[in-house]
GROMACS .gro file of C-alpha atoms in nm:
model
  285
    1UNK     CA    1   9.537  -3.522   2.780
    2UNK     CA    2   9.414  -3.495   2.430
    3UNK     CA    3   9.153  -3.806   2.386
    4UNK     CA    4   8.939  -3.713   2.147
    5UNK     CA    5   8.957  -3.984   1.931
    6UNK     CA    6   8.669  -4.052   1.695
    7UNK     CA    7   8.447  -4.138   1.937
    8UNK     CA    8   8.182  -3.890   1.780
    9UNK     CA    9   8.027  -4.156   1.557
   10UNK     CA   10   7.885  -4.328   1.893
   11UNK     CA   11   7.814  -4.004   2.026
   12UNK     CA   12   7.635  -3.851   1.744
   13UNK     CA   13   7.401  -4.121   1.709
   14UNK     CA   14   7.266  -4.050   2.037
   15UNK     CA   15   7.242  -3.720   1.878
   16UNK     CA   16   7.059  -3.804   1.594
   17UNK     CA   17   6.663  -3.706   1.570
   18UNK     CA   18   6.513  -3.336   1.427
   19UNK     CA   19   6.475  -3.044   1.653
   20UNK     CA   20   6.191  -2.799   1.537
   21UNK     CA   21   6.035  -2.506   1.672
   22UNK     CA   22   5.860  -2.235   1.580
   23UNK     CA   23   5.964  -1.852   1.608
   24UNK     CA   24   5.802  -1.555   1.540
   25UNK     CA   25   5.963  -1.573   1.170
   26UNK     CA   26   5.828  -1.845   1.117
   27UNK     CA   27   6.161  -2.009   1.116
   28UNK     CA   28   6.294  -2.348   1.173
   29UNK     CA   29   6.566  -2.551   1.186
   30UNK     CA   30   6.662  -2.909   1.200
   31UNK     CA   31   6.944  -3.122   1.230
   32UNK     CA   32   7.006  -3.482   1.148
   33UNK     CA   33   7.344  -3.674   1.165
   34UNK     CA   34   7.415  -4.030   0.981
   35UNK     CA   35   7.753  -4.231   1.103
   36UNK     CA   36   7.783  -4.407   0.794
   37UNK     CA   37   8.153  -4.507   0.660
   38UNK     CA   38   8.321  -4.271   0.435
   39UNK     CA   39   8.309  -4.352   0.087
   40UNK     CA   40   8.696  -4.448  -0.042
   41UNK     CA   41   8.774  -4.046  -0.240
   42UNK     CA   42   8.586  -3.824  -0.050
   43UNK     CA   43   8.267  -3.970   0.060
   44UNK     CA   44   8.046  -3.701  -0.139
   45UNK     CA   45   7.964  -3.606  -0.478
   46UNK     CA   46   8.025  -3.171  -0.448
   47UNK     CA   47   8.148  -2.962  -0.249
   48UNK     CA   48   8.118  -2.520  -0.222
   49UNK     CA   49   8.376  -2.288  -0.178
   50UNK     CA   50   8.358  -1.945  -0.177
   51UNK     CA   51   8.673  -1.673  -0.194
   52UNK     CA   52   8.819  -1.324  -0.131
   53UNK     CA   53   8.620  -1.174  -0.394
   54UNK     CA   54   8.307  -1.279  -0.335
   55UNK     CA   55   8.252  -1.549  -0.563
   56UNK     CA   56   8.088  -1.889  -0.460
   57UNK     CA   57   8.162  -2.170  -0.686
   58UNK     CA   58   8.048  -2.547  -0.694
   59UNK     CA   59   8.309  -2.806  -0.656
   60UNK     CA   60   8.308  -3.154  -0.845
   61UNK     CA   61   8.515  -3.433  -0.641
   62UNK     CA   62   8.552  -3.690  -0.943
   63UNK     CA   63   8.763  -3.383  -1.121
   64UNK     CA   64   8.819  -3.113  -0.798
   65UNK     CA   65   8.718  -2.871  -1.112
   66UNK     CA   66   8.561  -2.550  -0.952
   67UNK     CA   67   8.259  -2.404  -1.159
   68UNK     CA   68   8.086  -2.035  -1.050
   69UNK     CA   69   7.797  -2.013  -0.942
   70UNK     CA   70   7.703  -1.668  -0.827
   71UNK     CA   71   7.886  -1.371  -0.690
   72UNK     CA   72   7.797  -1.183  -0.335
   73UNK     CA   73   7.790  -0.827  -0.400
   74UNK     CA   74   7.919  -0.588  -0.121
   75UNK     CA   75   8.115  -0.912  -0.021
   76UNK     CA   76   8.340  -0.700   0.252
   77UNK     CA   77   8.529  -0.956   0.466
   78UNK     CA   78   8.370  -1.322   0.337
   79UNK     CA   79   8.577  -1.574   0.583
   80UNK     CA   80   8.347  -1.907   0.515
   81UNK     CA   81   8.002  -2.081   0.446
   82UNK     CA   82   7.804  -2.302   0.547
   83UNK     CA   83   7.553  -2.543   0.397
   84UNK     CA   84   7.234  -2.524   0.558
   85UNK     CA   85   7.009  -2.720   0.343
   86UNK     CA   86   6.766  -2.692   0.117
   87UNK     CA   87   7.036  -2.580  -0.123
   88UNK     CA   88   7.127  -2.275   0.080
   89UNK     CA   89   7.441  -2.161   0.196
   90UNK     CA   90   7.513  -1.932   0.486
   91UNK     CA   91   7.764  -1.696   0.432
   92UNK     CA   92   7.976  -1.509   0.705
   93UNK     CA   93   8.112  -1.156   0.571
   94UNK     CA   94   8.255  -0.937   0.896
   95UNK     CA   95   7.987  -1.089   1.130
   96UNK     CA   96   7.702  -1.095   0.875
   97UNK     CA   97   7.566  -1.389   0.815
   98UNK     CA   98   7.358  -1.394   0.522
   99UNK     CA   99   7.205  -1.697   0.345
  100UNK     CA  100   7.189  -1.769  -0.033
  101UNK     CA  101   7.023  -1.996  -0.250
  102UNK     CA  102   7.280  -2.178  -0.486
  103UNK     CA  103   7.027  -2.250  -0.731
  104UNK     CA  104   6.867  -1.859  -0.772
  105UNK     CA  105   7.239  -1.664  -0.799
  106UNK     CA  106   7.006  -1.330  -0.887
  107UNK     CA  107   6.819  -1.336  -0.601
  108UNK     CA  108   6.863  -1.063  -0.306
  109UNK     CA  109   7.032  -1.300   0.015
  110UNK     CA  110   6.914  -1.241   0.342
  111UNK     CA  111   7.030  -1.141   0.629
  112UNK     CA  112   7.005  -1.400   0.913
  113UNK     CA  113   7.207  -1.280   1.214
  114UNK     CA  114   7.430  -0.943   1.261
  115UNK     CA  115   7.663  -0.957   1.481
  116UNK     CA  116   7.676  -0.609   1.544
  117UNK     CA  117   7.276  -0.642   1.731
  118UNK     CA  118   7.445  -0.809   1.999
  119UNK     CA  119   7.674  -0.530   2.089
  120UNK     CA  120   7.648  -0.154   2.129
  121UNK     CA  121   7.983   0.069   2.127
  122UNK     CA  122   8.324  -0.074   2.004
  123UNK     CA  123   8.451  -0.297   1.680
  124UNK     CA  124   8.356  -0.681   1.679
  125UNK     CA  125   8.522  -0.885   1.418
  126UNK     CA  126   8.369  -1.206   1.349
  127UNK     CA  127   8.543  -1.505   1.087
  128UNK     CA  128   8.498  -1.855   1.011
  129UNK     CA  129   8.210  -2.080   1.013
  130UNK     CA  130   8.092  -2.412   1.152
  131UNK     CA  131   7.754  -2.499   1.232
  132UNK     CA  132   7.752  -2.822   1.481
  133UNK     CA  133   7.532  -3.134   1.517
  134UNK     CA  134   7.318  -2.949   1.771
  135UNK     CA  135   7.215  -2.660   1.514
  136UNK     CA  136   7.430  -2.389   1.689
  137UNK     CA  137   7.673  -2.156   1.485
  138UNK     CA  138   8.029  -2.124   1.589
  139UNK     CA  139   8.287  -1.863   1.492
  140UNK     CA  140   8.584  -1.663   1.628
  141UNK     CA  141   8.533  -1.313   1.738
  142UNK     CA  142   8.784  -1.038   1.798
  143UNK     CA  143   8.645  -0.760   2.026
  144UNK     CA  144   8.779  -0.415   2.061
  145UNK     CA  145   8.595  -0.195   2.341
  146UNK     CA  146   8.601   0.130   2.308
  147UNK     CA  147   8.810   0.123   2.628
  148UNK     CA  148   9.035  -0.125   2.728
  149UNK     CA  149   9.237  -0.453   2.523
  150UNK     CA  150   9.143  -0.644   2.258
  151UNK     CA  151   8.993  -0.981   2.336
  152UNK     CA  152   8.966  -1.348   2.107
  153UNK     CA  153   8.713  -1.605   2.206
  154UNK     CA  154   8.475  -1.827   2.013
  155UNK     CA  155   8.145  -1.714   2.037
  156UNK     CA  156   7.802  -1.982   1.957
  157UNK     CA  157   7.455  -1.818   1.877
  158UNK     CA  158   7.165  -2.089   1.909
  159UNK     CA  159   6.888  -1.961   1.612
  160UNK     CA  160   6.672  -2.163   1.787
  161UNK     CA  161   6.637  -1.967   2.107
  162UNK     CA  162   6.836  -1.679   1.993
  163UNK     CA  163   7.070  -1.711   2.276
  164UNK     CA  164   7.451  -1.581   2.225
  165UNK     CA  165   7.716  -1.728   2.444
  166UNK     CA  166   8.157  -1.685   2.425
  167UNK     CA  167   8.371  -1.886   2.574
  168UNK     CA  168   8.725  -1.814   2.717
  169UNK     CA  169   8.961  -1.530   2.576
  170UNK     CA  170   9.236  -1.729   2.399
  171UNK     CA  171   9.579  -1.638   2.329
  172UNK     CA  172   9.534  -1.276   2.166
  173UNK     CA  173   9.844  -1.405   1.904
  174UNK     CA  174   9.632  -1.645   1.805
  175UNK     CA  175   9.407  -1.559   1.535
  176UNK     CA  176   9.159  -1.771   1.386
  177UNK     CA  177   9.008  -1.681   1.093
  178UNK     CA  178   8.831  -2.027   1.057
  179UNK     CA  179   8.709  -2.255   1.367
  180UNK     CA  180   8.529  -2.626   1.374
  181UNK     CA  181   8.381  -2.798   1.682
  182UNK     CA  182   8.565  -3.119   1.720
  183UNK     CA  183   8.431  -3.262   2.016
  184UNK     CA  184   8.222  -3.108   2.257
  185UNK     CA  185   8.402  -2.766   2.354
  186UNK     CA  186   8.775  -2.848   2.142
  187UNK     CA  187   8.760  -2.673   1.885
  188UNK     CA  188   9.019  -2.672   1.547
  189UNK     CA  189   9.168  -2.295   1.447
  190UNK     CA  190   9.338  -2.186   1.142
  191UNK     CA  191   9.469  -1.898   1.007
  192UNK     CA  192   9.633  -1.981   0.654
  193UNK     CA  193   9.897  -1.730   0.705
  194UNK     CA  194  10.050  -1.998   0.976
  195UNK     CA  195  10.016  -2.299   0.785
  196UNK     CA  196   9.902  -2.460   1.113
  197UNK     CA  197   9.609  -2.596   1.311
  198UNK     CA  198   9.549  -2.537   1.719
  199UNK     CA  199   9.375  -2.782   1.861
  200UNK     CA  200   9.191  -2.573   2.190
  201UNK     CA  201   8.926  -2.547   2.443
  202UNK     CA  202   8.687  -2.288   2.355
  203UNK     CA  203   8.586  -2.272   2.753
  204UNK     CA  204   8.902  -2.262   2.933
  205UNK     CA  205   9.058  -2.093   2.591
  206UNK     CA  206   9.409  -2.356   2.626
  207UNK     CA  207   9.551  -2.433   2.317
  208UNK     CA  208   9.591  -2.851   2.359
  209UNK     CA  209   9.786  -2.914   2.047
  210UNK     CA  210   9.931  -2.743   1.815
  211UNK     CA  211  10.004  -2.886   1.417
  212UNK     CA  212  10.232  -2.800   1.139
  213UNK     CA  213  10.064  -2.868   0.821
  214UNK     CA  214  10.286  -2.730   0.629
  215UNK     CA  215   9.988  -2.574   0.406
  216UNK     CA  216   9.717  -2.237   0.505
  217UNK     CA  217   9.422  -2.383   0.607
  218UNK     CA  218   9.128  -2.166   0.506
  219UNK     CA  219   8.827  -2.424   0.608
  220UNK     CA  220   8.708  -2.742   0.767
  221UNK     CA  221   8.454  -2.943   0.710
  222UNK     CA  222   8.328  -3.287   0.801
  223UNK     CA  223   8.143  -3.627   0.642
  224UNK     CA  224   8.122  -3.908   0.807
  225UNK     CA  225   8.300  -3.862   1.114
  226UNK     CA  226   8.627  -3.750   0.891
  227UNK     CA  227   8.753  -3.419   0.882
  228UNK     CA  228   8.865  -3.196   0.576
  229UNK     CA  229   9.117  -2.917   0.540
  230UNK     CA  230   9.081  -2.723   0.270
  231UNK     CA  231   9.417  -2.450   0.195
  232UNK     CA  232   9.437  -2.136   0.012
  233UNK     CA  233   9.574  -2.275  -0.286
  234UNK     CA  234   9.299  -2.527  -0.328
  235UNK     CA  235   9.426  -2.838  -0.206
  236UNK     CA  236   9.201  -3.066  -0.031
  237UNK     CA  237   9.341  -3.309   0.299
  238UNK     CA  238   9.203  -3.500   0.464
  239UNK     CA  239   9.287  -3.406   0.893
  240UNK     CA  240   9.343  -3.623   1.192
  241UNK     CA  241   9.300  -3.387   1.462
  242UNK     CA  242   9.482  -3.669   1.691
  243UNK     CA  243   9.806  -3.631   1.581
  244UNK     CA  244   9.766  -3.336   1.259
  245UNK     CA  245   9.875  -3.599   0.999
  246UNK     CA  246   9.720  -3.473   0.667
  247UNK     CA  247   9.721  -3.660   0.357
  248UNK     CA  248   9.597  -3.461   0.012
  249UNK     CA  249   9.296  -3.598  -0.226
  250UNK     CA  250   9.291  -3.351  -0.492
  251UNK     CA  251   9.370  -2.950  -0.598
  252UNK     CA  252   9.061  -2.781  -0.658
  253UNK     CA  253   9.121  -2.587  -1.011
  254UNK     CA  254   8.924  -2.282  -1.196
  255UNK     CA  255   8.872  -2.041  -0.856
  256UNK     CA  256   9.237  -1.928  -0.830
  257UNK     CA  257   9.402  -1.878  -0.531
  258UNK     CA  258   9.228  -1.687  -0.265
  259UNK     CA  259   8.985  -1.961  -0.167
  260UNK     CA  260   8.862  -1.879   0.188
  261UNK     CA  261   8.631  -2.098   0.310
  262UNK     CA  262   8.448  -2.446   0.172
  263UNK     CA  263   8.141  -2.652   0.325
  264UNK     CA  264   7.934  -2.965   0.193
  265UNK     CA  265   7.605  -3.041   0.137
  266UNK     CA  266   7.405  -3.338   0.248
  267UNK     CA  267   7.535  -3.607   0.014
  268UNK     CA  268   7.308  -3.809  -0.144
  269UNK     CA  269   7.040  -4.003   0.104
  270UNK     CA  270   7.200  -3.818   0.416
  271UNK     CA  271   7.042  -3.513   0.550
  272UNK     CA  272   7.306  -3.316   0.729
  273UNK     CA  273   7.126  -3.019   0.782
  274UNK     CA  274   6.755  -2.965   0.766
  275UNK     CA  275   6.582  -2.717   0.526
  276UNK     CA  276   6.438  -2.337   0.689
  277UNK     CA  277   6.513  -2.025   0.803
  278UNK     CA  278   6.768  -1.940   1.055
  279UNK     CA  279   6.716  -1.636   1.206
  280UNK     CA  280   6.453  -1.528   1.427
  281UNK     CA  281   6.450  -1.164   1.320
  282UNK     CA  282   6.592  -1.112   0.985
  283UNK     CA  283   6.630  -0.849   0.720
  284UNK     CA  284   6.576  -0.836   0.340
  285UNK     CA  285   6.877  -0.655   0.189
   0.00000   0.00000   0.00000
């Protein structure tokens, strides 16, 4: 049943090209994807991780040495980040995404997309991170109405429309607290209490595989049509999601060990995601 092998390099380059358009914010976004081969290591030159206390940190892959670079204030419930170019991250704190510029760590972030717009009565939980080929942003949300059960599902908001759409309710044992699209609507989930990744369909919410890693995941990311698992005590894997065999490249030192979530910029001469704003209202905090 599960397929999925790395077909996404053919697919991807059908994807390939910039998507702009204009909202009232004057915002934009665009994507671009390269299939190139991964470089033998890592396949890129840094990496940024952020953790439970709000710090985000710059991450060298010739020494895996971990070197601050500004901390979030109010910093709540930080599950992940996201590059999103122009040396910005995007950082998800409760269902607050707010983007920062790595290079300016005293400057005010802003806020790009609240969660809690969408909704009016009852608690929303949002965590993890992972923004797709297409431009949209993925993460898992756990809703609590103010009447009835609790429900899981992975929500996607499109900044380029503004649209907002959730897929099935998954298993309500399962809880993600990060999520990366694998191929079209699987999806990976960790929660690095587990030490294991589900493999699942984010529309029909069935879990297709499940993998002991025998480490907490905390974040995913991906290069070159290969996928890395970052876990909470800083090691860095690489992840087949075809049959969850993991094999480790480094351990990132100097951030501790409450890591939570880890992304990459465009490496050198590949422009994974395009420079501008994300949200089409935002607000200045």
């Amino acid at each position: 049943m599960f397929l999925y092998q790395s077909k996404r390099c053919l697919q991807r380059a059908k994807e390939k090209g910039f998507a702009m358009k204009t909202t009232m914010m004057a915002a934009a976004v665009y994507t671009a994807c390269v299939c190139t081969p991964a470089v033998a290591g890592v396949g890129l030159s840094e990496f940024y991780i952020t953790d439970g206390q709000g710090r985000v940190f710059s991450v060298d892959t010739g020494t895996y040495e971990a070197s601050l670079l500004f901390d979030i204030d109010g910093h709540g419930f930080i599950t992940d980040l996201a590059y999103i170019g122009n040396d910005r991250v995007l950082v998800q704190n409760g269902g607050v995404f707010t983007s920062y510029d790595v290079n300016s760590p005293s400057a005010n972030g802003t806020v790009e997309y609240d969660l809690y717009d969408r909704f009016g009565d009852g608690v929303h939980l949002a965590a993890g991170l992972d923004i797709d080929p297409s431009g949209q942003i993925n993460f898992a949300v756990q809703s609590f109405p103010p009447n009835g059960n609790d429900t899981r599902y992975i929500a996607s908001y499109d900044p380029m429309t503004d649209s907002y759409t959730t897929g099935a309710s998954f298993d309500t044992f399962a809880s993600f607290l990060d999520v990366h699209r694998y191929d079209g609507d699987v999806f990976l989930g960790a929660n690095f209490s587990e030490n294991a990744v589900r493999v699942f369909d984010s529309v029909t919410g069935e879990t297709i595989a499940e993998h002991q890693v025998g480490f907490g995941v905390v974040s995913f990311f991906e290069v070159s049509d290969v996928i890395y698992a970052v876990g909470k005590l800083g090691g860095v894997y690489t992840y087949d999601p075809t049959d969850g065999s993991t094999s480790l490249l480094g351990t990132i030192t100097g951030a501790g060990d409450s890591i939570i979530g880890a992304t990459v910029p465009a490496p050198s001469g590949l422009a994974l995601f395009g420079a501008g704003l994300l949200g089409v209202s935002r607000r200045r905090r």
